[in-house]
Amino acid sequence: MADQGFGLYLHWPFCQAKCPYCDFNSHVVAQIDQTAWAEAYGQQIEYFGELTKGRILNSVYFGGGTPSLMDVAVVDAVLDKIRATWSLANDIEVTLEANPTSVEADRFRDYRMAGVNRVSMGIQALRDADLRALGRLHSVSEALAAFDIARRIFDRVSFDLIYARQDQSLAAWEAELTEALALSADHLSLYQLTIEDGTAFADRFNAGKLRGLPAEDLSADMYELTQNLCEASGLPSYEVSNHAAHGAQSQHNLIYWRGGDWVGIGPGAHGRLTMADGRHGTQTDLSPQIWLEHCRQDPARPTYWEPILPAGHLTERLMMGLRLNEGVVLDNNFRRQINSCKVKYLLELGLLCEKNDRLITTRKGRLVLNSVLSELLAD
Amino acid sequence: MTDLTHIRNFSIVAHIDHGKSTLADRLIQLTGTVAERDMKEQLLDSMDIERERGITIKANSVRIEYPAKDGQTYILNLIDTPGHVDFAYEVSRSMRAVEGSLLVVDASQGVEAQTLANVYQAIDADHEIVPVLNKVDLPAADCDRVAEQIEDVIGIDATDAVQISAKTGLGIPDVLEAIVQRLPAPQGDRDAPLKAMLVDSWYDPYLGVVVMIRVMEGVIKKGDRIRMMQTAATYPIDRLAVLRPEMQNIAELGPGEIGVLTASIKQVRDTRVGDTITHEKRQTETALPGFKPAQPVVFCGLFPVDNGEFEDLRDAIEKLALNDASFSFEMETSAALGFGFRCGFLGLLHLEVIRDRIEREYQIELITTAPSVIYHVHMRDGTMEELHNPADMPDLTLVDHIEEPRIKATILVPDDYLGDVLKLCQDRRGIQEDLTYAGTRAMVVYDLPLNEVVFDFYDRLKSVTKGYASFDYQMTGYRQDFLVKMQVLVNEEPVDALSIMVHRDRAEMRGRAMCEKLKDLIPRHMFKIPIQAAIGGRVIARETLSAMRKDVTAKCYGGDATRKKKLLEKQKAGKKKMRQFGKVDIPQEAFISALKMDG
């Protein structure tokens, strides 16, 4: 969907240590041949550039893994190649995910010079004991110091916190979130701790050893508290877990949620591209070694293409779009496909509403979005 | 034909996990009955369910040839008997088919409940009993204490108990010698008219119905025309065999021998466990005592989760019924659950076994409704209707009174748990009939309504006595009581599959308990759901399941779209396991779990 923007996601699959809650495609290795990665990224940018000639790039996102472990030279080379391949929007957003440690903060200025204009920091918690429980390598004071540096260097800084943690009370979270809001980031991603399959936390959880996670009611109370506090501090939510000051929403992530197009480069990266023959999903192999090897064989080799059929597109549009406060646009095409009885039922329950030709989840509805979606998409 | 003095027939009595199957395996192995390469564990338990649960449902037998130390070769027939109260009648028949028992007790655990129930069956059958202490190699084994316990609790001499480890094979030769030396040889007149007991029967896909028999008197030969005394049916014998444990043809079986026959019998239903088999021409005068026809006592509805599988379910049930005379069925229609079958069982284990087999062997997912007994509903016009299903309860204005089946329950329990057992029986509307002591154990006899027992009485009894109680019952007849039909309404809609018959005095308590249970069993929905119990139109208990508050994925970015789409599809599949009542999805396990009582 050209009108929803066009972005590029680049996956750096390495971390210094794997966090027990994280199910992202990240790997810990002793040595990384950064030059080889820079070359492979460059080659893939050229490959996708050919396929998307003439499009204007709105966003670049370095995700991971821990992209702040990338040599500045790699970031520099990637962004040079991007500039040589696409026309860039005047307000292009270039985000890099960073761990809040001093080592990485030392590189912030060079990343800025290379063209990064926004960082998203994985602070995760403002309590040392919790950071340790989450398997993070940094301390609160280190994170705050790194945040200060980032704030001076970049116009736009976001950070992540994980809440609804083990044994966390509503009052404790209120205090911690209040501290977080005082740091004056322009964007916050606030995630409730989720036990994802295949993680160390999942193993412990399944063995009954991960205790003290909040029950549904407490977790709902925490969520509502979060909405209220953020709104009162000028960072209202614009998506289920994302909050931003006016105009500071993540342009990149909005491309996903609005059903736009993006190129996905790197091991395990996904993409969505609208081509002459319709919309396609792209995927690559999860293994860094295999992905690099594929790149060496043939620039086309790393990417698996799969057409996205109308039914699948509808599902994606709803599950992504209904996460946003703005909802999804109800164009004629959409109205034809969607089950109007189910919509009516959910409207009656007060979980959805219709406004200006948009279908929007109410605040209550957004909190039970998975159920809303399964109702909406049931046969 | 074997000389009577060279035959020994025996069964093995043991608590679950005390090593019955392992010992049987070792006896078979040591005597070379089965070639080493054909050995597998629990050789005698042929059904998956038997192997998994470590229980025996169908009787099985094996004929072992054993060259004893006295230089003579003996024929040892082991009958592996079922070991559960549901199959008490089958057990009693198997016990009557042998003269002795090995009482296997885990030397590290001691005597337990199930041992008792079965050992009393053996004593009833006048068995000579050889105590065997198993697992003597374990560090926790305490042979002296356990031997003493056998003497105190069961009242049999355990001074010569054989000490073994079935696992390592230690002491197995001593067991074989004890069988020969200590168990009596069978007796029987070879020249008398044929008298054989039908011990059990099963369906074999290649051979048809296979009948296990014990010859008491006379001789049975291949080609003979036999007569089943209960059914009066006659058949020519196609095949006579012994089990080793695979079938080995044999020309004839004389007194004291155990074997199997096939005789073009179409259905297992045509054979009755405990029936007497004789010759068509030269009949025995009297049948063997103790025959009882199989009578289902517990009924419940079985419905396919997927309504499209009704015909498959019919097919599965018909096939299983061919092989199980004690299982009955008829079609049933439920407003909530669609088409299914009302099935009758010997008890709850029997119910579970049949349900498991349908789900497993025929891959049909089932919803099982609340078990019920047969009520006698006496109408004002003087007629009587049998009620198998609370949903069929006639209009109350037409009903004069209702009778329910009662049982006499005998419970053996260590002193320490007596109070809990009495409370349980009182809570279930029991009337105490007797209370006596035997050593440190009490024997309690209660007159109980069967409907209070069929559901979870045995589970509760096991739980309050930590498994140390043994329980047996017999039906005693019908008695009038103040019984009402209680309905459950979920989101204002009656769920007929949750209707139960209950004593009026217990209705509020049961209703409250069911509503509370359902509140936990039904997942939260996007709206709040009232759950009510009602008698007639009057609500007697109510709970409210509050609306779901949080169900949203925290992170969902570009790379998550594909995975999340799959998750939504998985949820859809999960929904299929629920039944929709109005707008409410009720998980299938709720239909049974809601009725379980904690107290």
mmCIF file with all atom_site columns, C-alpha atoms in Angstrom, chain B residues 536-595:
data_model
loop_
_atom_site.group_PDB
_atom_site.id
_atom_site.type_symbol
_atom_site.label_atom_id
_atom_site.label_alt_id
_atom_site.label_comp_id
_atom_site.label_asym_id
_atom_site.label_entity_id
_atom_site.label_seq_id
_atom_site.pdbx_PDB_ins_code
_atom_site.Cartn_x
_atom_site.Cartn_y
_atom_site.Cartn_z
_atom_site.occupancy
_atom_site.B_iso_or_equiv
_atom_site.pdbx_formal_charge
_atom_site.auth_seq_id
_atom_site.auth_comp_id
_atom_site.auth_asym_id
_atom_site.auth_atom_id
_atom_site.pdbx_PDB_model_num
ATOM 1  C CA . GLY B 1 536 ? -38.514 -25.912 38.025 1.00 0.00 ? 536 GLY B CA 1
ATOM 2  C CA . GLY B 1 537 ? -38.549 -22.173 37.392 1.00 0.00 ? 537 GLY B CA 1
ATOM 3  C CA . ARG B 1 538 ? -37.011 -21.254 40.733 1.00 0.00 ? 538 ARG B CA 1
ATOM 4  C CA . VAL B 1 539 ? -33.364 -20.199 40.859 1.00 0.00 ? 539 VAL B CA 1
ATOM 5  C CA . ILE B 1 540 ? -31.633 -21.719 43.865 1.00 0.00 ? 540 ILE B CA 1
ATOM 6  C CA . ALA B 1 541 ? -28.039 -20.648 43.227 1.00 0.00 ? 541 ALA B CA 1
ATOM 7  C CA . ARG B 1 542 ? -26.308 -18.029 41.148 1.00 0.00 ? 542 ARG B CA 1
ATOM 8  C CA . GLU B 1 543 ? -22.802 -16.938 40.232 1.00 0.00 ? 543 GLU B CA 1
ATOM 9  C CA . THR B 1 544 ? -21.632 -14.313 37.789 1.00 0.00 ? 544 THR B CA 1
ATOM 10 C CA . LEU B 1 545 ? -18.628 -14.834 35.576 1.00 0.00 ? 545 LEU B CA 1
ATOM 11 C CA . SER B 1 546 ? -17.244 -11.362 34.990 1.00 0.00 ? 546 SER B CA 1
ATOM 12 C CA . ALA B 1 547 ? -16.311 -10.169 31.547 1.00 0.00 ? 547 ALA B CA 1
ATOM 13 C CA . MET B 1 548 ? -12.816 -10.728 30.257 1.00 0.00 ? 548 MET B CA 1
ATOM 14 C CA . ARG B 1 549 ? -10.678 -7.698  30.963 1.00 0.00 ? 549 ARG B CA 1
ATOM 15 C CA . LYS B 1 550 ? -7.403  -8.330  29.242 1.00 0.00 ? 550 LYS B CA 1
ATOM 16 C CA . ASP B 1 551 ? -6.493  -10.402 26.234 1.00 0.00 ? 551 ASP B CA 1
ATOM 17 C CA . VAL B 1 552 ? -4.140  -8.570  23.966 1.00 0.00 ? 552 VAL B CA 1
ATOM 18 C CA . THR B 1 553 ? -0.702  -9.250  22.568 1.00 0.00 ? 553 THR B CA 1
ATOM 19 C CA . ALA B 1 554 ? 1.784   -6.739  23.954 1.00 0.00 ? 554 ALA B CA 1
ATOM 20 C CA . LYS B 1 555 ? 4.087   -6.623  20.933 1.00 0.00 ? 555 LYS B CA 1
ATOM 21 C CA . CYS B 1 556 ? 3.005   -6.853  17.336 1.00 0.00 ? 556 CYS B CA 1
ATOM 22 C CA . TYR B 1 557 ? 5.336   -5.479  14.692 1.00 0.00 ? 557 TYR B CA 1
ATOM 23 C CA . GLY B 1 558 ? 6.152   -6.254  11.073 1.00 0.00 ? 558 GLY B CA 1
ATOM 24 C CA . GLY B 1 559 ? 7.786   -9.585  11.783 1.00 0.00 ? 559 GLY B CA 1
ATOM 25 C CA . ASP B 1 560 ? 4.981   -10.702 14.074 1.00 0.00 ? 560 ASP B CA 1
ATOM 26 C CA . ALA B 1 561 ? 2.163   -10.438 11.542 1.00 0.00 ? 561 ALA B CA 1
ATOM 27 C CA . THR B 1 562 ? 2.709   -13.883 10.050 1.00 0.00 ? 562 THR B CA 1
ATOM 28 C CA . ARG B 1 563 ? 3.105   -15.610 13.393 1.00 0.00 ? 563 ARG B CA 1
ATOM 29 C CA . LYS B 1 564 ? 0.173   -13.806 14.929 1.00 0.00 ? 564 LYS B CA 1
ATOM 30 C CA . LYS B 1 565 ? -2.019  -14.809 12.034 1.00 0.00 ? 565 LYS B CA 1
ATOM 31 C CA . LYS B 1 566 ? -1.200  -18.442 12.851 1.00 0.00 ? 566 LYS B CA 1
ATOM 32 C CA . LEU B 1 567 ? -2.040  -17.850 16.504 1.00 0.00 ? 567 LEU B CA 1
ATOM 33 C CA . LEU B 1 568 ? -5.472  -16.588 15.510 1.00 0.00 ? 568 LEU B CA 1
ATOM 34 C CA . GLU B 1 569 ? -5.994  -19.722 13.465 1.00 0.00 ? 569 GLU B CA 1
ATOM 35 C CA . LYS B 1 570 ? -4.947  -21.842 16.453 1.00 0.00 ? 570 LYS B CA 1
ATOM 36 C CA . GLN B 1 571 ? -7.502  -20.033 18.611 1.00 0.00 ? 571 GLN B CA 1
ATOM 37 C CA . LYS B 1 572 ? -10.133 -20.908 16.053 1.00 0.00 ? 572 LYS B CA 1
ATOM 38 C CA . ALA B 1 573 ? -9.214  -24.583 16.381 1.00 0.00 ? 573 ALA B CA 1
ATOM 39 C CA . GLY B 1 574 ? -9.361  -24.273 20.186 1.00 0.00 ? 574 GLY B CA 1
ATOM 40 C CA . LYS B 1 575 ? -12.884 -22.936 19.910 1.00 0.00 ? 575 LYS B CA 1
ATOM 41 C CA . LYS B 1 576 ? -13.958 -26.122 18.204 1.00 0.00 ? 576 LYS B CA 1
ATOM 42 C CA . LYS B 1 577 ? -13.353 -27.923 21.515 1.00 0.00 ? 577 LYS B CA 1
ATOM 43 C CA . MET B 1 578 ? -16.077 -25.856 23.091 1.00 0.00 ? 578 MET B CA 1
ATOM 44 C CA . ARG B 1 579 ? -19.805 -26.006 22.672 1.00 0.00 ? 579 ARG B CA 1
ATOM 45 C CA . GLN B 1 580 ? -21.673 -22.787 22.081 1.00 0.00 ? 580 GLN B CA 1
ATOM 46 C CA . PHE B 1 581 ? -24.748 -22.110 24.146 1.00 0.00 ? 581 PHE B CA 1
ATOM 47 C CA . GLY B 1 582 ? -26.195 -18.921 22.847 1.00 0.00 ? 582 GLY B CA 1
ATOM 48 C CA . LYS B 1 583 ? -23.053 -16.856 22.768 1.00 0.00 ? 583 LYS B CA 1
ATOM 49 C CA . VAL B 1 584 ? -21.184 -18.782 25.455 1.00 0.00 ? 584 VAL B CA 1
ATOM 50 C CA . ASP B 1 585 ? -18.449 -21.296 24.731 1.00 0.00 ? 585 ASP B CA 1
ATOM 51 C CA . ILE B 1 586 ? -18.393 -24.104 27.281 1.00 0.00 ? 586 ILE B CA 1
ATOM 52 C CA . PRO B 1 587 ? -15.297 -26.307 27.290 1.00 0.00 ? 587 PRO B CA 1
ATOM 53 C CA . GLN B 1 588 ? -16.100 -29.986 27.011 1.00 0.00 ? 588 GLN B CA 1
ATOM 54 C CA . GLU B 1 589 ? -14.416 -30.984 30.276 1.00 0.00 ? 589 GLU B CA 1
ATOM 55 C CA . ALA B 1 590 ? -16.886 -28.725 32.086 1.00 0.00 ? 590 ALA B CA 1
ATOM 56 C CA . PHE B 1 591 ? -19.705 -31.203 31.563 1.00 0.00 ? 591 PHE B CA 1
ATOM 57 C CA . ILE B 1 592 ? -18.009 -33.711 33.856 1.00 0.00 ? 592 ILE B CA 1
ATOM 58 C CA . SER B 1 593 ? -15.885 -31.505 36.090 1.00 0.00 ? 593 SER B CA 1
ATOM 59 C CA . ALA B 1 594 ? -18.807 -29.289 37.119 1.00 0.00 ? 594 ALA B CA 1
ATOM 60 C CA . LEU B 1 595 ? -20.361 -32.211 38.946 1.00 0.00 ? 595 LEU B CA 1
#
